[in-house]
């Protein structure tokens, strides 16, 4: 079963606008990661936030984590047409403090940025 | 570095045929994984390995077999293909020192 649930399933915005995607999960985690997938391609890692962190920034990306609500959000600021892709959250479970890389993915958000 | 490579890119099988999807990485990563992605869904873990000679099952292992004789290679075997195995298959790897995974370009498999 999917650990993460993402919403919205699809998001359509204009260039220059901000895009926010949300992810909820069910069990305790070691960390949460966001990946991007361009159509027909493999996934590319964007950003990782550990369970003891609340917010992280990387360029135009901002991710937040609320472990009490088991939720995370990804904000892309000043979107560009090149940001058009599917975005997935993935949780890395806590397993006695050791992570073996058994990621569990959400179903993804399809982002379309119109020029 | 080539990163994570997968072959073939596309494959069509008939029900009952067997085949091996190849995955190789040249980054000396200990951890490797196989995922499948079905339309409108995220990736689901099939099998994973934490080093040569060590493999374990993921969420959807039935109908698939893996082995890991070297650090570089992690092939996925379909024992007797079924239409339900029509999917896009991704291989990924990561080093023990970091959590983020590196994905291959995928193999699109159709079983008729």
Tab-separated table of C-alpha atoms in Angstrom:
chain	number	residue	atom	x	y	z
A	1	UNK	CA	0.000	0.000	0.000
A	2	UNK	CA	1.112	3.554	-0.561
A	3	UNK	CA	2.557	5.212	2.502
A	4	UNK	CA	2.205	8.718	1.144
A	5	UNK	CA	-0.871	10.458	-0.116
A	6	UNK	CA	-0.314	13.576	-2.155
A	7	UNK	CA	-2.580	16.400	-3.088
A	8	UNK	CA	-3.486	17.868	-5.346
A	9	UNK	CA	-3.243	15.103	-7.920
A	10	UNK	CA	-2.802	17.752	-10.606
A	11	UNK	CA	-1.863	21.430	-10.469
A	12	UNK	CA	-1.885	23.903	-13.337
A	13	UNK	CA	-0.345	27.358	-12.893
A	14	UNK	CA	1.189	30.227	-14.849
A	15	UNK	CA	4.898	30.917	-15.026
A	16	UNK	CA	6.008	33.056	-12.126
A	17	UNK	CA	3.401	31.707	-9.712
A	18	UNK	CA	4.209	29.538	-6.729
A	19	UNK	CA	3.299	25.839	-6.616
A	20	UNK	CA	2.518	23.993	-3.385
A	21	UNK	CA	2.196	20.244	-3.106
A	22	UNK	CA	1.255	18.339	0.022
A	23	UNK	CA	2.099	14.866	1.239
A	24	UNK	CA	0.715	12.859	4.151
A	25	UNK	CA	2.100	9.604	5.468
A	26	UNK	CA	1.161	6.964	8.013
A	27	UNK	CA	4.118	5.608	9.978
A	28	UNK	CA	7.211	6.951	11.710
A	29	UNK	CA	9.942	8.063	9.372
A	30	UNK	CA	13.684	8.577	9.333
A	31	UNK	CA	13.412	11.183	6.590
A	32	UNK	CA	11.139	12.358	3.798
A	33	UNK	CA	12.322	13.038	0.281
A	34	UNK	CA	10.885	14.749	-2.766
A	35	UNK	CA	11.611	13.592	-6.300
A	36	UNK	CA	10.780	14.974	-9.741
A	37	UNK	CA	9.968	12.883	-12.784
A	38	UNK	CA	9.862	14.355	-16.240
A	39	UNK	CA	7.635	12.524	-18.690
A	40	UNK	CA	9.103	9.166	-19.680
A	41	UNK	CA	12.210	9.608	-17.558
A	42	UNK	CA	13.618	8.348	-14.277
A	43	UNK	CA	13.213	10.118	-10.959
A	44	UNK	CA	15.563	12.846	-9.830
A	45	UNK	CA	16.118	13.644	-6.166
A	46	UNK	CA	15.197	17.211	-5.212
A	47	UNK	CA	15.427	17.638	-1.472
A	48	UNK	CA	15.492	15.633	1.756
A	49	UNK	CA	14.246	16.605	5.183
A	50	UNK	CA	15.077	14.607	8.281
A	51	UNK	CA	12.529	13.742	10.936
A	52	UNK	CA	14.091	16.205	13.405
A	53	UNK	CA	13.922	19.111	10.941
A	54	UNK	CA	10.922	21.358	10.346
A	55	UNK	CA	11.919	23.327	7.259
A	56	UNK	CA	14.553	23.137	4.570
A	57	UNK	CA	15.421	25.309	1.575
A	58	UNK	CA	17.239	24.575	-1.653
A	59	UNK	CA	17.218	27.258	-4.320
A	60	UNK	CA	13.561	27.843	-5.273
A	61	UNK	CA	12.427	24.841	-3.229
A	62	UNK	CA	11.106	24.985	0.311
A	63	UNK	CA	9.992	21.869	2.126
A	64	UNK	CA	8.302	21.664	5.509
A	65	UNK	CA	7.709	18.670	7.745
A	66	UNK	CA	5.183	18.302	10.564
A	67	UNK	CA	5.774	14.939	12.220
A	68	UNK	CA	2.870	15.427	14.644
A	69	UNK	CA	0.490	15.633	11.674
A	70	UNK	CA	2.567	13.239	9.549
A	71	UNK	CA	2.587	15.685	6.682
A	72	UNK	CA	4.972	17.573	4.449
A	73	UNK	CA	4.680	20.255	1.813
A	74	UNK	CA	6.854	21.241	-1.119
A	75	UNK	CA	6.780	24.832	-2.318
A	76	UNK	CA	8.307	25.802	-5.656
A	77	UNK	CA	8.606	29.560	-5.925
A	78	UNK	CA	8.567	31.576	-9.158
A	79	UNK	CA	7.689	28.542	-11.274
A	80	UNK	CA	9.079	28.108	-14.772
A	81	UNK	CA	7.788	26.102	-17.720
A	82	UNK	CA	10.767	23.766	-17.176
A	83	UNK	CA	9.302	22.828	-13.756
A	84	UNK	CA	6.513	20.949	-15.555
A	85	UNK	CA	6.820	17.381	-14.255
A	86	UNK	CA	5.404	14.912	-11.743
A	87	UNK	CA	6.497	15.359	-8.151
A	88	UNK	CA	6.614	12.520	-5.650
A	89	UNK	CA	7.159	12.413	-1.935
A	90	UNK	CA	8.897	9.353	-0.555
A	91	UNK	CA	9.244	8.294	3.057
A	92	UNK	CA	12.230	6.456	4.441
A	93	UNK	CA	11.012	4.438	7.437
A	94	UNK	CA	12.602	4.371	10.836
A	95	UNK	CA	13.898	0.839	11.378
A	96	UNK	CA	15.811	0.763	14.635
A	97	UNK	CA	17.591	3.897	13.540
A	98	UNK	CA	18.902	2.281	10.366
A	99	UNK	CA	17.553	3.139	6.965
A	100	UNK	CA	17.992	0.554	4.239
A	101	UNK	CA	16.595	2.758	1.525
A	102	UNK	CA	13.185	1.112	1.387
A	103	UNK	CA	11.408	4.167	0.115
A	104	UNK	CA	7.628	4.299	0.021
A	105	UNK	CA	6.234	6.706	-2.557
A	106	UNK	CA	3.068	8.733	-2.835
A	107	UNK	CA	1.078	8.679	-6.039
A	108	UNK	CA	2.454	12.014	-7.134
A	109	UNK	CA	1.315	15.474	-8.177
A	110	UNK	CA	1.360	16.394	-11.860
A	111	UNK	CA	2.475	20.020	-12.160
A	112	UNK	CA	1.926	21.948	-15.385
A	113	UNK	CA	3.446	25.405	-15.658
A	114	UNK	CA	2.113	27.435	-18.580
A	115	UNK	CA	4.462	29.953	-20.242
B	1	UNK	CA	30.291	8.241	-14.415
B	2	UNK	CA	27.364	6.682	-16.266
B	3	UNK	CA	25.360	6.507	-13.019
B	4	UNK	CA	22.592	3.885	-13.019
B	5	UNK	CA	22.006	2.161	-16.336
B	6	UNK	CA	19.156	-0.149	-17.294
B	7	UNK	CA	18.674	-2.429	-20.263
B	8	UNK	CA	16.594	-2.909	-22.260
B	9	UNK	CA	14.645	0.365	-22.564
B	10	UNK	CA	11.588	-1.399	-23.965
B	11	UNK	CA	10.491	-5.030	-23.973
B	12	UNK	CA	7.409	-6.933	-25.101
B	13	UNK	CA	6.861	-10.421	-23.696
B	14	UNK	CA	4.219	-13.049	-24.156
B	15	UNK	CA	2.497	-14.497	-21.102
B	16	UNK	CA	4.631	-17.241	-19.577
B	17	UNK	CA	7.952	-16.069	-20.998
B	18	UNK	CA	10.838	-15.275	-18.697
B	19	UNK	CA	13.389	-12.513	-18.952
B	20	UNK	CA	15.969	-10.562	-16.988
B	21	UNK	CA	16.016	-6.790	-16.618
B	22	UNK	CA	19.551	-5.563	-16.202
B	23	UNK	CA	20.684	-2.836	-13.827
B	24	UNK	CA	24.218	-1.613	-13.255
B	25	UNK	CA	25.764	1.290	-11.377
B	26	UNK	CA	29.314	2.586	-11.403
B	27	UNK	CA	29.184	4.679	-8.230
B	28	UNK	CA	30.186	1.890	-5.840
B	29	UNK	CA	26.848	2.181	-4.029
B	30	UNK	CA	26.056	-0.561	-1.536
B	31	UNK	CA	22.270	-0.240	-1.608
B	32	UNK	CA	20.257	-1.060	-4.737
B	33	UNK	CA	16.523	-1.377	-5.282
B	34	UNK	CA	13.960	-2.300	-7.902
B	35	UNK	CA	10.648	-0.446	-8.173
B	36	UNK	CA	7.699	-0.695	-10.503
B	37	UNK	CA	5.539	2.230	-11.545
B	38	UNK	CA	1.999	1.735	-12.786
B	39	UNK	CA	-0.120	4.469	-14.421
B	40	UNK	CA	-1.243	7.158	-12.010
B	41	UNK	CA	0.663	5.606	-9.150
B	42	UNK	CA	3.874	6.178	-7.344
B	43	UNK	CA	6.668	3.644	-7.275
B	44	UNK	CA	6.349	0.390	-5.361
B	45	UNK	CA	9.359	-1.500	-4.061
B	46	UNK	CA	9.876	-4.995	-5.477
B	47	UNK	CA	13.220	-6.129	-4.039
B	48	UNK	CA	16.214	-4.435	-2.544
B	49	UNK	CA	19.805	-5.249	-1.627
B	50	UNK	CA	22.113	-3.806	1.023
B	51	UNK	CA	25.245	-5.328	-0.467
B	52	UNK	CA	26.643	-8.132	-2.576
B	53	UNK	CA	25.061	-11.424	-1.570
B	54	UNK	CA	22.274	-9.790	0.491
B	55	UNK	CA	18.774	-9.264	-0.875
B	56	UNK	CA	15.321	-8.889	0.626
B	57	UNK	CA	11.714	-8.502	-0.451
B	58	UNK	CA	9.894	-5.245	-0.806
B	59	UNK	CA	6.183	-4.540	-1.034
B	60	UNK	CA	5.393	-6.444	-4.267
B	61	UNK	CA	7.940	-9.287	-4.687
B	62	UNK	CA	5.723	-12.033	-6.112
B	63	UNK	CA	6.712	-13.170	-9.599
B	64	UNK	CA	10.176	-11.601	-9.392
B	65	UNK	CA	13.569	-12.915	-8.416
B	66	UNK	CA	16.826	-11.062	-7.713
B	67	UNK	CA	20.414	-11.842	-6.895
B	68	UNK	CA	23.419	-9.626	-6.231
B	69	UNK	CA	26.744	-11.252	-6.942
B	70	UNK	CA	28.655	-7.978	-7.386
B	71	UNK	CA	28.331	-4.444	-6.009
B	72	UNK	CA	27.729	-3.093	-9.518
B	73	UNK	CA	24.941	-5.335	-10.846
B	74	UNK	CA	21.434	-6.074	-9.606
B	75	UNK	CA	19.385	-7.986	-12.198
B	76	UNK	CA	15.643	-8.537	-11.860
B	77	UNK	CA	14.219	-11.785	-13.212
B	78	UNK	CA	10.649	-12.333	-14.266
B	79	UNK	CA	10.075	-16.030	-13.845
B	80	UNK	CA	6.849	-16.438	-15.856
B	81	UNK	CA	5.540	-13.141	-17.182
B	82	UNK	CA	1.909	-12.193	-16.586
B	83	UNK	CA	-0.110	-9.252	-17.987
B	84	UNK	CA	-0.241	-7.827	-14.435
B	85	UNK	CA	3.521	-7.279	-14.695
B	86	UNK	CA	3.071	-4.751	-17.486
B	87	UNK	CA	4.713	-1.709	-15.964
B	88	UNK	CA	7.705	0.595	-16.007
B	89	UNK	CA	10.566	-0.755	-13.923
B	90	UNK	CA	13.125	1.461	-12.241
B	91	UNK	CA	16.373	0.499	-10.626
B	92	UNK	CA	17.930	2.768	-8.014
B	93	UNK	CA	21.040	2.894	-5.904
B	94	UNK	CA	22.369	4.879	-2.970
B	95	UNK	CA	25.535	4.957	-0.911
B	96	UNK	CA	25.437	3.973	2.750
B	97	UNK	CA	26.500	7.489	3.731
B	98	UNK	CA	23.531	9.317	2.151
B	99	UNK	CA	19.801	8.757	1.948
B	100	UNK	CA	18.902	10.042	-1.502
B	101	UNK	CA	18.550	7.497	-4.273
B	102	UNK	CA	19.821	7.659	-7.837
B	103	UNK	CA	17.439	6.254	-10.414
B	104	UNK	CA	18.013	4.665	-13.782
B	105	UNK	CA	16.014	5.696	-16.865
B	106	UNK	CA	13.598	2.775	-16.588
B	107	UNK	CA	12.516	-0.244	-18.609
B	108	UNK	CA	9.023	-0.202	-20.107
B	109	UNK	CA	7.695	-3.772	-20.125
B	110	UNK	CA	4.531	-4.957	-21.847
B	111	UNK	CA	3.223	-8.479	-21.326
B	112	UNK	CA	0.609	-9.643	-23.820
